[in-house]
Amino acid sequence: MRTQVAIVGAGPAGLLLAHLLHRSGIDSVVLERQTREHVERRIRAGVLEHGTVEVLREVGLAGRLDRESMVHHGLELLFEQTAHRIDLTALARQQITIYGQHELVKDLIAARLDTGRPLLFSAPAVGVSDPTTASPTVHYVADGQEHELHADVVAGCDGFHGITRPACRATTYTRDYPYAWLGVLAAAAPSSPELIYAHHPDGFALHSMRTPEVTRLYLQVAPDEDLAGWPDDRIWTALATRLDRADPGWRLTTGPILEKGVTGLRSVVTEPMRHGRLFLAGDAAHIVPATGAKGLNLAVADVLVLAAALREWYATGSEHLLDAYSRTCLARVWRVQQFSAWMTAMLHCSPDPFTQRLQLAQLRDLTRSTAAATSFAETYTGLPMPTEWSTGPDQS
Ligand code: APR
Ligand code: PHB
């Protein structure tokens, strides 16, 4: 099989890239290791930056999102038993959108299938050959047979555990954290209209949500925490303790836990994000700790840059934007890595008394200094998308 762009991975990065390329009249084939049900069922974060929503609207992918999502104009920082609201819209003139990212993946898959262009599930890529030639080949397995997909370009959108990053001659920079998140999805109405980030001596806690009936909550636990040691009542007790505040009117709403799991936190960046005609995007190139909810939003920024660069190349033959791809993405990736690492270090309970005092000083500064709060709000709601890389006209 031959195509212009071979896309490995049908997560947000691969699916959005396929959509942007299709709009520009560029053909692609998407190869996905898992089944459609597996991809759509995977629990993901729930925050979309304003820039991400604007891109999705611009390219016709925000229909259901605009009907079903919730828009938030602020969030709460809770520490020393006191809640402080950060008015994101007043400070940064932007808001965030709460929409399950797995719902967005369903929308992206449906949009891809509507084009009739190839999206192969249960078709794992097993290798990339000749990435530095003008005709790289993706080797994949489908129906028990090995196949070859020849392309002009390969987009590695296969996430942290994919096969494309190892095919690049790149350096990987990593930071691991001495804690993980125990996440629960509960059939319980959110206890607050907005997100709550809680710094507590027992550990960090996060109150988020998916719908007016479903709450998403997280607890800081040890990196090797055994989920079996966390029956539902222990989870609710810990959440109630960490989310408690001096305000007697507030209480945590509980309900049946639908899903629970432990997720590690790590920071990873791969440099460069390119090897010949193989371009990495999204989690295949970088991982951020979930604290800042930046994973999907960073993937969107990468594929905006890559789609615009490919559009330029196919239209004019100029490789200028392709040559700038890695540099352009990494400038934003490292800024977002810094924000995510800083937010993670500030909020997660540390056994070191000096660190605890630094954390509280930083949190107090965020609630007292408009400049500090503005900087936080601007990065949390989303740095400007690489605006010089427009999504281009719809030529599909
Ligand atoms: N061949 C084909 N597909 C593969 C292979 C392979 N060898 N290896 C992995 N995949 C698929 C995975 O099954 C997954 O569906 O690649 C996809 C990668 O998707 P994500 O891991 O979601 O990564 P990305 O698309 O970059 O999404 C970025 O969005 O929702 C967030 O948490 C998510 O941080 C992630 C972000
Ligand atoms: C989520 O709703 O899953 C979520 C929200 C905010 C975060 C991380 C995760 O910072």
CSV table of C-alpha atoms and ligand atoms in Angstrom, one decimal:
chain,number,residue,atom,x,y,z
A,1,MET,CA,0.0,0.0,0.0
A,2,ARG,CA,1.3,3.5,-0.7
A,3,THR,CA,0.2,6.9,0.7
A,4,GLN,CA,1.6,10.4,1.1
A,5,VAL,CA,1.7,10.4,4.9
A,6,ALA,CA,1.8,7.2,7.0
A,7,ILE,CA,0.4,8.0,10.5
A,8,VAL,CA,1.2,5.5,13.2
A,9,GLY,CA,-1.2,5.7,16.1
A,10,ALA,CA,-4.9,6.7,16.3
A,11,GLY,CA,-4.8,8.8,19.4
A,12,PRO,CA,-5.6,12.6,19.4
A,13,ALA,CA,-2.3,13.4,17.7
A,14,GLY,CA,-2.6,10.9,14.8
A,15,LEU,CA,-6.4,11.4,14.3
A,16,LEU,CA,-6.2,15.2,14.3
A,17,LEU,CA,-3.2,15.2,12.0
A,18,ALA,CA,-5.1,12.9,9.5
A,19,HIS,CA,-8.0,15.3,9.6
A,20,LEU,CA,-5.8,18.4,9.0
A,21,LEU,CA,-4.1,16.7,6.1
A,22,HIS,CA,-7.3,15.6,4.6
A,23,ARG,CA,-8.6,19.2,4.7
A,24,SER,CA,-5.5,20.2,2.8
A,25,GLY,CA,-6.0,17.5,0.2
A,26,ILE,CA,-3.1,15.4,1.5
A,27,ASP,CA,-3.7,11.6,1.7
A,28,SER,CA,-2.8,9.5,4.7
A,29,VAL,CA,-3.3,6.1,6.2
A,30,VAL,CA,-3.7,5.7,9.9
A,31,LEU,CA,-2.4,2.5,11.6
A,32,GLU,CA,-3.7,1.7,15.1
A,33,ARG,CA,-2.4,-1.2,17.2
A,34,GLN,CA,-5.6,-1.5,19.3
A,35,THR,CA,-9.3,-2.1,18.5
A,36,ARG,CA,-11.6,0.8,18.1
A,37,GLU,CA,-13.4,-0.1,21.4
A,38,HIS,CA,-10.0,-0.1,23.3
A,39,VAL,CA,-9.0,3.3,21.9
A,40,GLU,CA,-12.4,4.9,22.7
A,41,ARG,CA,-12.6,3.4,26.1
A,42,ARG,CA,-9.2,4.5,27.4
A,43,ILE,CA,-9.7,6.9,30.3
A,44,ARG,CA,-8.0,10.3,29.6
A,45,ALA,CA,-7.9,13.7,31.2
A,46,GLY,CA,-10.7,16.2,30.7
A,47,VAL,CA,-9.3,19.6,30.2
A,48,LEU,CA,-9.0,21.4,26.8
A,49,GLU,CA,-7.2,24.6,26.5
A,50,HIS,CA,-8.9,27.5,24.7
A,51,GLY,CA,-6.5,27.2,21.7
A,52,THR,CA,-7.3,23.5,21.3
A,53,VAL,CA,-11.1,24.2,21.2
A,54,GLU,CA,-10.6,27.0,18.7
A,55,VAL,CA,-8.6,24.7,16.4
A,56,LEU,CA,-11.3,22.0,16.7
A,57,ARG,CA,-14.0,24.5,15.9
A,58,GLU,CA,-12.1,25.9,12.9
A,59,VAL,CA,-11.7,22.5,11.4
A,60,GLY,CA,-15.3,21.3,12.1
A,61,LEU,CA,-14.6,18.9,14.9
A,62,ALA,CA,-16.3,20.7,17.8
A,63,GLY,CA,-19.9,19.9,17.1
A,64,ARG,CA,-20.6,17.6,20.0
A,65,LEU,CA,-18.0,19.3,22.2
A,66,ASP,CA,-19.9,22.6,21.9
A,67,ARG,CA,-23.1,20.8,22.8
A,68,GLU,CA,-21.9,18.7,25.7
A,69,SER,CA,-18.8,20.4,27.3
A,70,MET,CA,-18.6,22.7,30.3
A,71,VAL,CA,-16.8,26.0,30.2
A,72,HIS,CA,-14.9,27.0,33.3
A,73,HIS,CA,-13.7,30.6,34.0
A,74,GLY,CA,-11.8,29.8,37.2
A,75,LEU,CA,-10.4,27.1,39.5
A,76,GLU,CA,-9.7,26.7,43.2
A,77,LEU,CA,-6.3,26.4,45.0
A,78,LEU,CA,-6.9,24.9,48.4
A,79,PHE,CA,-4.2,24.9,51.1
A,80,GLU,CA,-4.0,25.5,54.8
A,81,GLN,CA,-7.7,24.7,54.9
A,82,THR,CA,-8.5,27.8,52.9
A,83,ALA,CA,-9.9,27.9,49.3
A,84,HIS,CA,-8.6,30.6,46.9
A,85,ARG,CA,-10.4,31.0,43.6
A,86,ILE,CA,-8.1,31.9,40.6
A,87,ASP,CA,-10.2,33.9,38.1
A,88,LEU,CA,-8.7,32.5,34.9
A,89,THR,CA,-10.9,34.7,32.6
A,90,ALA,CA,-10.3,37.9,34.5
A,91,LEU,CA,-6.5,37.3,34.6
A,92,ALA,CA,-5.8,35.7,31.2
A,93,ARG,CA,-9.0,36.6,29.2
A,94,GLN,CA,-9.3,32.9,28.5
A,95,GLN,CA,-11.2,29.9,29.8
A,96,ILE,CA,-10.8,26.1,29.8
A,97,THR,CA,-13.3,23.6,28.5
A,98,ILE,CA,-14.1,20.4,30.4
A,99,TYR,CA,-14.8,17.6,27.9
A,100,GLY,CA,-13.6,14.0,28.3
A,101,GLN,CA,-10.7,13.6,26.0
A,102,HIS,CA,-11.9,10.0,25.2
A,103,GLU,CA,-15.1,11.7,23.9
A,104,LEU,CA,-12.9,13.9,21.7
A,105,VAL,CA,-11.2,10.7,20.4
A,106,LYS,CA,-14.6,9.2,19.6
A,107,ASP,CA,-15.4,12.4,17.6
A,108,LEU,CA,-12.0,12.3,15.8
A,109,ILE,CA,-12.5,8.6,14.9
A,110,ALA,CA,-16.1,9.3,13.6
A,111,ALA,CA,-14.8,12.2,11.5
A,112,ARG,CA,-12.0,10.0,10.0
A,113,LEU,CA,-14.4,7.2,9.1
A,114,ASP,CA,-16.7,9.8,7.5
A,115,THR,CA,-13.9,10.6,5.0
A,116,GLY,CA,-13.7,7.0,3.9
A,117,ARG,CA,-10.0,7.2,4.1
A,118,PRO,CA,-8.0,4.3,5.7
A,119,LEU,CA,-8.0,4.0,9.5
A,120,LEU,CA,-6.9,0.4,10.3
A,121,PHE,CA,-7.5,-0.8,13.8
A,122,SER,CA,-5.8,-3.9,15.2
A,123,ALA,CA,-2.9,-3.1,12.8
A,124,PRO,CA,0.2,-2.6,14.9
A,125,ALA,CA,3.3,-1.1,13.2
A,126,VAL,CA,6.3,-3.2,13.9
A,127,GLY,CA,9.0,-1.2,12.3
A,128,VAL,CA,10.0,1.8,10.1
A,129,SER,CA,12.6,1.2,7.4
A,130,ASP,CA,14.5,3.8,5.4
A,131,PRO,CA,13.3,6.8,7.4
A,132,THR,CA,16.1,8.9,6.0
A,133,THR,CA,15.3,8.1,2.3
A,134,ALA,CA,12.6,9.7,0.1
A,135,SER,CA,10.4,6.6,0.5
A,136,PRO,CA,10.2,5.3,4.1
A,137,THR,CA,8.3,2.2,4.7
A,138,VAL,CA,6.1,1.3,7.7
A,139,HIS,CA,5.9,-2.5,8.4
A,140,TYR,CA,2.7,-3.5,10.1
A,141,VAL,CA,0.6,-6.6,10.8
A,142,ALA,CA,-3.0,-7.0,9.9
A,143,ASP,CA,-5.1,-10.2,10.0
A,144,GLY,CA,-2.0,-12.1,10.9
A,145,GLN,CA,-0.1,-11.0,7.8
A,146,GLU,CA,2.9,-8.6,7.6
A,147,HIS,CA,2.3,-5.7,5.2
A,148,GLU,CA,4.3,-2.7,4.0
A,149,LEU,CA,3.0,0.9,3.8
A,150,HIS,CA,5.2,3.0,1.6
A,151,ALA,CA,4.9,6.8,2.1
A,152,ASP,CA,6.6,10.1,1.5
A,153,VAL,CA,6.6,10.8,5.2
A,154,VAL,CA,5.9,8.9,8.4
A,155,ALA,CA,4.2,10.6,11.4
A,156,GLY,CA,5.0,8.9,14.7
A,157,CYS,CA,1.9,9.5,16.7
A,158,ASP,CA,2.1,6.2,18.6
A,159,GLY,CA,2.5,7.5,22.1
A,160,PHE,CA,5.0,6.8,24.8
A,161,HIS,CA,5.1,3.0,24.2
A,162,GLY,CA,5.2,3.2,20.4
A,163,ILE,CA,7.8,2.0,18.0
A,164,THR,CA,8.6,5.2,16.1
A,165,ARG,CA,10.6,7.1,18.8
A,166,PRO,CA,13.1,4.1,19.0
A,167,ALA,CA,13.5,4.4,15.2
A,168,CYS,CA,14.8,7.9,15.6
A,169,ARG,CA,18.4,8.8,16.4
A,170,ALA,CA,17.3,11.1,19.3
A,171,THR,CA,18.2,12.0,22.9
A,172,THR,CA,15.5,11.5,25.5
A,173,TYR,CA,15.4,13.7,28.6
A,174,THR,CA,13.5,12.3,31.5
A,175,ARG,CA,12.4,13.3,35.0
A,176,ASP,CA,10.5,10.8,37.3
A,177,TYR,CA,8.5,11.9,40.3
A,178,PRO,CA,8.4,10.2,43.8
A,179,TYR,CA,4.6,9.9,43.6
A,180,ALA,CA,1.7,8.8,41.4
A,181,TRP,CA,-2.0,9.5,41.1
A,182,LEU,CA,-4.8,7.3,42.1
A,183,GLY,CA,-7.7,8.3,39.9
A,184,VAL,CA,-11.4,7.6,40.3
A,185,LEU,CA,-14.4,8.2,38.2
A,186,ALA,CA,-17.5,8.4,40.4
A,187,ALA,CA,-21.2,8.6,39.7
A,188,ALA,CA,-21.5,11.6,41.9
A,189,ALA,CA,-22.4,15.2,41.1
A,190,PRO,CA,-19.3,17.4,41.4
A,191,SER,CA,-18.9,18.9,44.8
A,192,SER,CA,-17.9,22.2,43.4
A,193,PRO,CA,-18.6,24.0,40.1
A,194,GLU,CA,-14.9,24.2,39.2
A,195,LEU,CA,-11.7,22.2,39.6
A,196,ILE,CA,-10.0,22.1,43.0
A,197,TYR,CA,-6.2,21.6,43.3
A,198,ALA,CA,-5.6,20.8,47.0
A,199,HIS,CA,-2.2,20.9,48.7
A,200,HIS,CA,-2.5,18.9,51.9
A,201,PRO,CA,0.0,17.3,54.5
A,202,ASP,CA,-1.5,13.9,53.6
A,203,GLY,CA,-1.0,14.4,49.9
A,204,PHE,CA,-2.2,16.3,46.9
A,205,ALA,CA,-5.8,15.8,45.7
A,206,LEU,CA,-7.7,17.1,42.6
A,207,HIS,CA,-11.4,17.5,42.2
A,208,SER,CA,-12.4,17.5,38.5
A,209,MET,CA,-15.4,16.4,36.6
A,210,ARG,CA,-16.7,14.9,33.3
A,211,THR,CA,-20.4,15.9,33.4
A,212,PRO,CA,-22.9,17.3,35.9
A,213,GLU,CA,-23.4,13.7,37.1
A,214,VAL,CA,-19.8,12.4,37.0
A,215,THR,CA,-16.9,13.5,39.1
A,216,ARG,CA,-13.3,12.8,38.3
A,217,LEU,CA,-11.0,12.8,41.4
A,218,TYR,CA,-7.3,12.1,42.0
A,219,LEU,CA,-5.2,11.3,45.1
A,220,GLN,CA,-1.4,11.5,45.4
A,221,VAL,CA,-0.1,8.1,46.3
A,222,ALA,CA,3.3,6.3,46.2
A,223,PRO,CA,4.7,5.5,42.8
A,224,ASP,CA,4.3,1.8,43.4
A,225,GLU,CA,1.0,2.0,45.2
A,226,ASP,CA,-1.1,-1.2,45.2
A,227,LEU,CA,-4.7,-0.4,44.2
A,228,ALA,CA,-5.9,-3.3,46.3
A,229,GLY,CA,-5.0,-1.3,49.4
A,230,TRP,CA,-7.5,1.3,48.4
A,231,PRO,CA,-11.1,0.1,48.9
A,232,ASP,CA,-13.8,2.7,48.0
A,233,ASP,CA,-14.4,3.9,51.6
A,234,ARG,CA,-10.6,4.6,52.1
A,235,ILE,CA,-10.6,6.6,48.9
A,236,TRP,CA,-13.5,8.7,49.9
A,237,THR,CA,-12.2,9.3,53.4
A,238,ALA,CA,-8.8,10.4,52.0
A,239,LEU,CA,-10.5,12.7,49.5
A,240,ALA,CA,-12.8,14.2,52.1
A,241,THR,CA,-9.8,14.9,54.3
A,242,ARG,CA,-7.6,16.5,51.6
A,243,LEU,CA,-10.4,18.5,50.1
A,244,ASP,CA,-11.8,19.7,53.4
A,245,ARG,CA,-11.7,23.4,54.3
A,246,ALA,CA,-12.6,25.8,57.2
A,247,ASP,CA,-15.9,26.6,55.3
A,248,PRO,CA,-18.6,24.4,57.1
A,249,GLY,CA,-20.9,24.7,54.1
A,250,TRP,CA,-18.7,22.6,51.8
A,251,ARG,CA,-18.9,18.8,51.7
A,252,LEU,CA,-17.6,16.1,49.3
A,253,THR,CA,-20.4,14.4,47.4
A,254,THR,CA,-19.8,10.6,47.2
A,255,GLY,CA,-21.3,8.0,45.0
A,256,PRO,CA,-20.5,4.6,43.3
A,257,ILE,CA,-17.0,4.5,41.9
A,258,LEU,CA,-17.1,3.5,38.3
A,259,GLU,CA,-13.4,3.2,37.6
A,260,LYS,CA,-10.2,3.5,39.5
A,261,GLY,CA,-6.5,3.2,38.6
A,262,VAL,CA,-3.0,4.3,39.5
A,263,THR,CA,-1.1,6.4,37.0
A,264,GLY,CA,2.6,7.4,37.2
A,265,LEU,CA,3.9,10.9,36.8
A,266,ARG,CA,6.8,11.6,34.6
A,267,SER,CA,8.4,14.3,32.3
A,268,VAL,CA,9.9,13.1,29.0
A,269,VAL,CA,11.2,15.1,26.0
A,270,THR,CA,12.8,13.6,22.9
A,271,GLU,CA,15.2,15.8,20.8
A,272,PRO,CA,15.0,16.2,17.9
A,273,MET,CA,11.4,15.3,17.1
A,274,ARG,CA,12.5,14.3,13.6
A,275,HIS,CA,14.7,11.7,11.9
A,276,GLY,CA,14.8,12.1,8.1
A,277,ARG,CA,11.2,11.7,6.9
A,278,LEU,CA,10.0,10.4,10.3
A,279,PHE,CA,8.3,13.1,12.4
A,280,LEU,CA,7.3,12.5,16.1
A,281,ALA,CA,4.2,14.2,17.5
A,282,GLY,CA,2.4,14.1,20.8
A,283,ASP,CA,3.2,11.5,23.5
A,284,ALA,CA,5.6,9.8,21.0
A,285,ALA,CA,7.8,12.8,21.5
A,286,HIS,CA,7.0,14.0,25.0
A,287,ILE,CA,5.2,13.2,28.2
A,288,VAL,CA,4.1,15.7,30.8
A,289,PRO,CA,2.9,15.0,34.4
A,290,ALA,CA,-0.9,15.1,34.4
A,291,THR,CA,-0.9,18.0,36.9
A,292,GLY,CA,-1.3,20.7,34.3
A,293,ALA,CA,-3.6,18.6,32.0
A,294,LYS,CA,-1.3,19.5,29.0
A,295,GLY,CA,-0.8,16.1,27.2
A,296,LEU,CA,-3.5,16.4,24.6
A,297,ASN,CA,-3.1,20.1,24.2
A,298,LEU,CA,0.6,19.7,23.4
A,299,ALA,CA,-0.2,17.0,20.9
A,300,VAL,CA,-2.6,19.5,19.1
A,301,ALA,CA,0.1,22.1,18.9
A,302,ASP,CA,2.6,19.6,17.4
A,303,VAL,CA,0.2,18.4,14.7
A,304,LEU,CA,-0.8,22.0,13.8
A,305,VAL,CA,2.9,22.7,13.0
A,306,LEU,CA,3.4,19.4,11.2
A,307,ALA,CA,0.3,19.7,9.1
A,308,ALA,CA,1.2,23.3,8.0
A,309,ALA,CA,4.7,22.2,7.2
A,310,LEU,CA,3.5,19.3,5.1
A,311,ARG,CA,1.0,21.5,3.3
A,312,GLU,CA,3.8,24.0,2.4
A,313,TRP,CA,6.1,21.1,1.2
A,314,TYR,CA,3.4,19.5,-1.0
A,315,ALA,CA,2.3,22.9,-2.4
A,316,THR,CA,5.7,24.5,-3.1
A,317,GLY,CA,8.4,21.8,-2.5
A,318,SER,CA,9.9,24.0,0.2
A,319,GLU,CA,11.2,22.0,3.2
A,320,HIS,CA,11.7,25.2,5.2
A,321,LEU,CA,8.9,24.6,7.6
A,322,LEU,CA,9.6,20.8,7.8
A,323,ASP,CA,13.2,21.7,8.8
A,324,ALA,CA,11.9,24.1,11.4
A,325,TYR,CA,9.3,21.5,12.8
A,326,SER,CA,11.3,20.1,15.7
A,327,ARG,CA,12.7,23.5,16.8
A,328,THR,CA,9.3,25.1,16.7
A,329,CYS,CA,7.6,22.4,18.6
A,330,LEU,CA,10.3,22.0,21.2
A,331,ALA,CA,10.3,25.7,22.1
A,332,ARG,CA,6.6,25.3,23.2
A,333,VAL,CA,7.1,21.8,24.7
A,334,TRP,CA,9.9,22.9,27.1
A,335,ARG,CA,7.8,25.9,28.2
A,336,VAL,CA,4.9,23.6,29.0
A,337,GLN,CA,7.2,21.0,30.6
A,338,GLN,CA,8.5,23.7,32.9
A,339,PHE,CA,5.0,24.8,33.9
A,340,SER,CA,3.9,21.2,34.5
A,341,ALA,CA,7.0,20.3,36.5
A,342,TRP,CA,6.6,23.5,38.5
A,343,MET,CA,2.9,22.9,39.2
A,344,THR,CA,3.6,19.3,40.2
A,345,ALA,CA,6.4,20.3,42.6
A,346,MET,CA,4.3,23.0,44.2
A,347,LEU,CA,1.3,20.9,44.8
A,348,HIS,CA,2.5,17.4,45.8
A,349,CYS,CA,3.2,16.7,49.5
A,350,SER,CA,6.9,16.3,50.3
A,351,PRO,CA,8.4,14.8,53.4
A,352,ASP,CA,11.0,17.6,53.4
A,353,PRO,CA,10.0,20.5,55.7
A,354,PHE,CA,12.0,23.0,53.7
A,355,THR,CA,10.1,21.9,50.5
A,356,GLN,CA,6.8,22.2,52.3
A,357,ARG,CA,7.5,25.8,53.2
A,358,LEU,CA,8.6,26.7,49.7
A,359,GLN,CA,5.4,25.2,48.4
A,360,LEU,CA,3.2,27.2,50.8
A,361,ALA,CA,5.2,30.4,49.9
A,362,GLN,CA,4.6,29.8,46.2
A,363,LEU,CA,0.9,29.1,46.8
A,364,ARG,CA,0.4,32.2,48.9
A,365,ASP,CA,2.2,34.3,46.3
A,366,LEU,CA,-0.3,33.0,43.6
A,367,THR,CA,-3.2,34.2,45.8
A,368,ARG,CA,-1.7,37.6,46.6
A,369,SER,CA,0.2,38.7,43.5
A,370,THR,CA,-1.8,39.5,40.4
A,371,ALA,CA,1.4,39.2,38.3
A,372,ALA,CA,2.0,35.7,39.6
A,373,ALA,CA,-1.6,34.7,39.2
A,374,THR,CA,-1.7,36.1,35.7
A,375,SER,CA,1.3,34.2,34.6
A,376,PHE,CA,-0.2,31.0,36.0
A,377,ALA,CA,-3.6,31.7,34.4
A,378,GLU,CA,-2.0,32.4,31.0
A,379,THR,CA,-0.1,29.1,30.9
A,380,TYR,CA,-2.8,27.0,32.5
A,381,THR,CA,-5.5,28.1,30.0
A,382,GLY,CA,-3.0,27.6,27.2
A,383,LEU,CA,-0.1,29.4,25.6
A,384,PRO,CA,-0.9,30.7,22.1
A,385,MET,CA,-1.1,27.9,19.6
A,386,PRO,CA,1.7,28.2,17.0
A,387,THR,CA,-0.5,30.8,15.3
A,388,GLU,CA,1.9,31.3,12.3
A,389,TRP,CA,0.9,27.7,11.4
A,390,SER,CA,-2.7,28.2,10.4
A,391,THR,CA,-5.0,25.2,9.7
A,392,GLY,CA,-5.2,26.4,6.1
A,393,PRO,CA,-8.2,26.4,3.7
A,394,ASP,CA,-10.5,23.4,3.5
A,395,GLN,CA,-9.6,21.6,0.2
A,396,SER,CA,-11.1,18.2,1.2
B,1,APR,N1,1.3,0.7,15.9
B,1,APR,C1,0.1,1.4,15.8
B,1,APR,N2,-0.4,2.1,16.8
B,1,APR,C2,0.3,2.2,18.0
B,1,APR,C3,1.5,1.5,18.2
B,1,APR,C4,2.0,0.7,17.1
B,1,APR,N3,3.2,0.1,17.2
B,1,APR,N4,1.9,1.7,19.5
B,1,APR,C5,1.0,2.5,20.0
B,1,APR,N5,0.0,2.8,19.2
B,1,APR,C6,-1.2,3.6,19.4
B,1,APR,C7,-1.8,3.5,20.8
B,1,APR,O1,-2.6,2.3,20.8
B,1,APR,C8,-2.6,4.8,20.9
B,1,APR,O2,-3.9,4.6,20.4
B,1,APR,O3,-0.9,4.9,19.3
B,1,APR,C9,-1.8,5.7,20.0
B,1,APR,C10,-1.1,6.8,20.8
B,1,APR,O4,-2.1,7.6,21.3
B,1,APR,P1,-1.9,8.4,22.7
B,1,APR,O5,-1.1,7.6,23.6
B,1,APR,O6,-3.3,8.9,23.1
B,1,APR,O7,-0.9,9.6,22.3
B,1,APR,P2,-1.3,11.0,21.6
B,1,APR,O8,-2.2,10.7,20.4
B,1,APR,O9,0.0,11.6,21.3
B,1,APR,O10,-2.1,11.8,22.6
B,1,APR,C11,-1.6,12.8,23.4
B,1,APR,O11,-3.7,12.9,24.6
B,1,APR,O12,-5.5,12.2,25.9
B,1,APR,C12,-4.2,12.6,25.9
B,1,APR,O13,-3.2,11.3,27.6
B,1,APR,C13,-3.3,11.4,26.3
B,1,APR,O14,-1.2,12.4,26.7
B,1,APR,C14,-1.9,11.8,25.7
B,1,APR,C15,-2.3,12.9,24.7
B,2,PHB,C1,-9.1,15.5,34.6
B,2,PHB,O1,-10.3,16.0,34.6
B,2,PHB,O2,-8.8,14.3,34.3
B,2,PHB,C2,-8.0,16.4,34.9
B,2,PHB,C3,-8.2,17.8,35.2
B,2,PHB,C4,-7.2,18.6,35.5
B,2,PHB,C5,-5.9,18.1,35.6
B,2,PHB,C6,-5.6,16.8,35.3
B,2,PHB,C7,-6.7,15.9,35.0
B,2,PHB,O3,-4.9,19.0,35.9
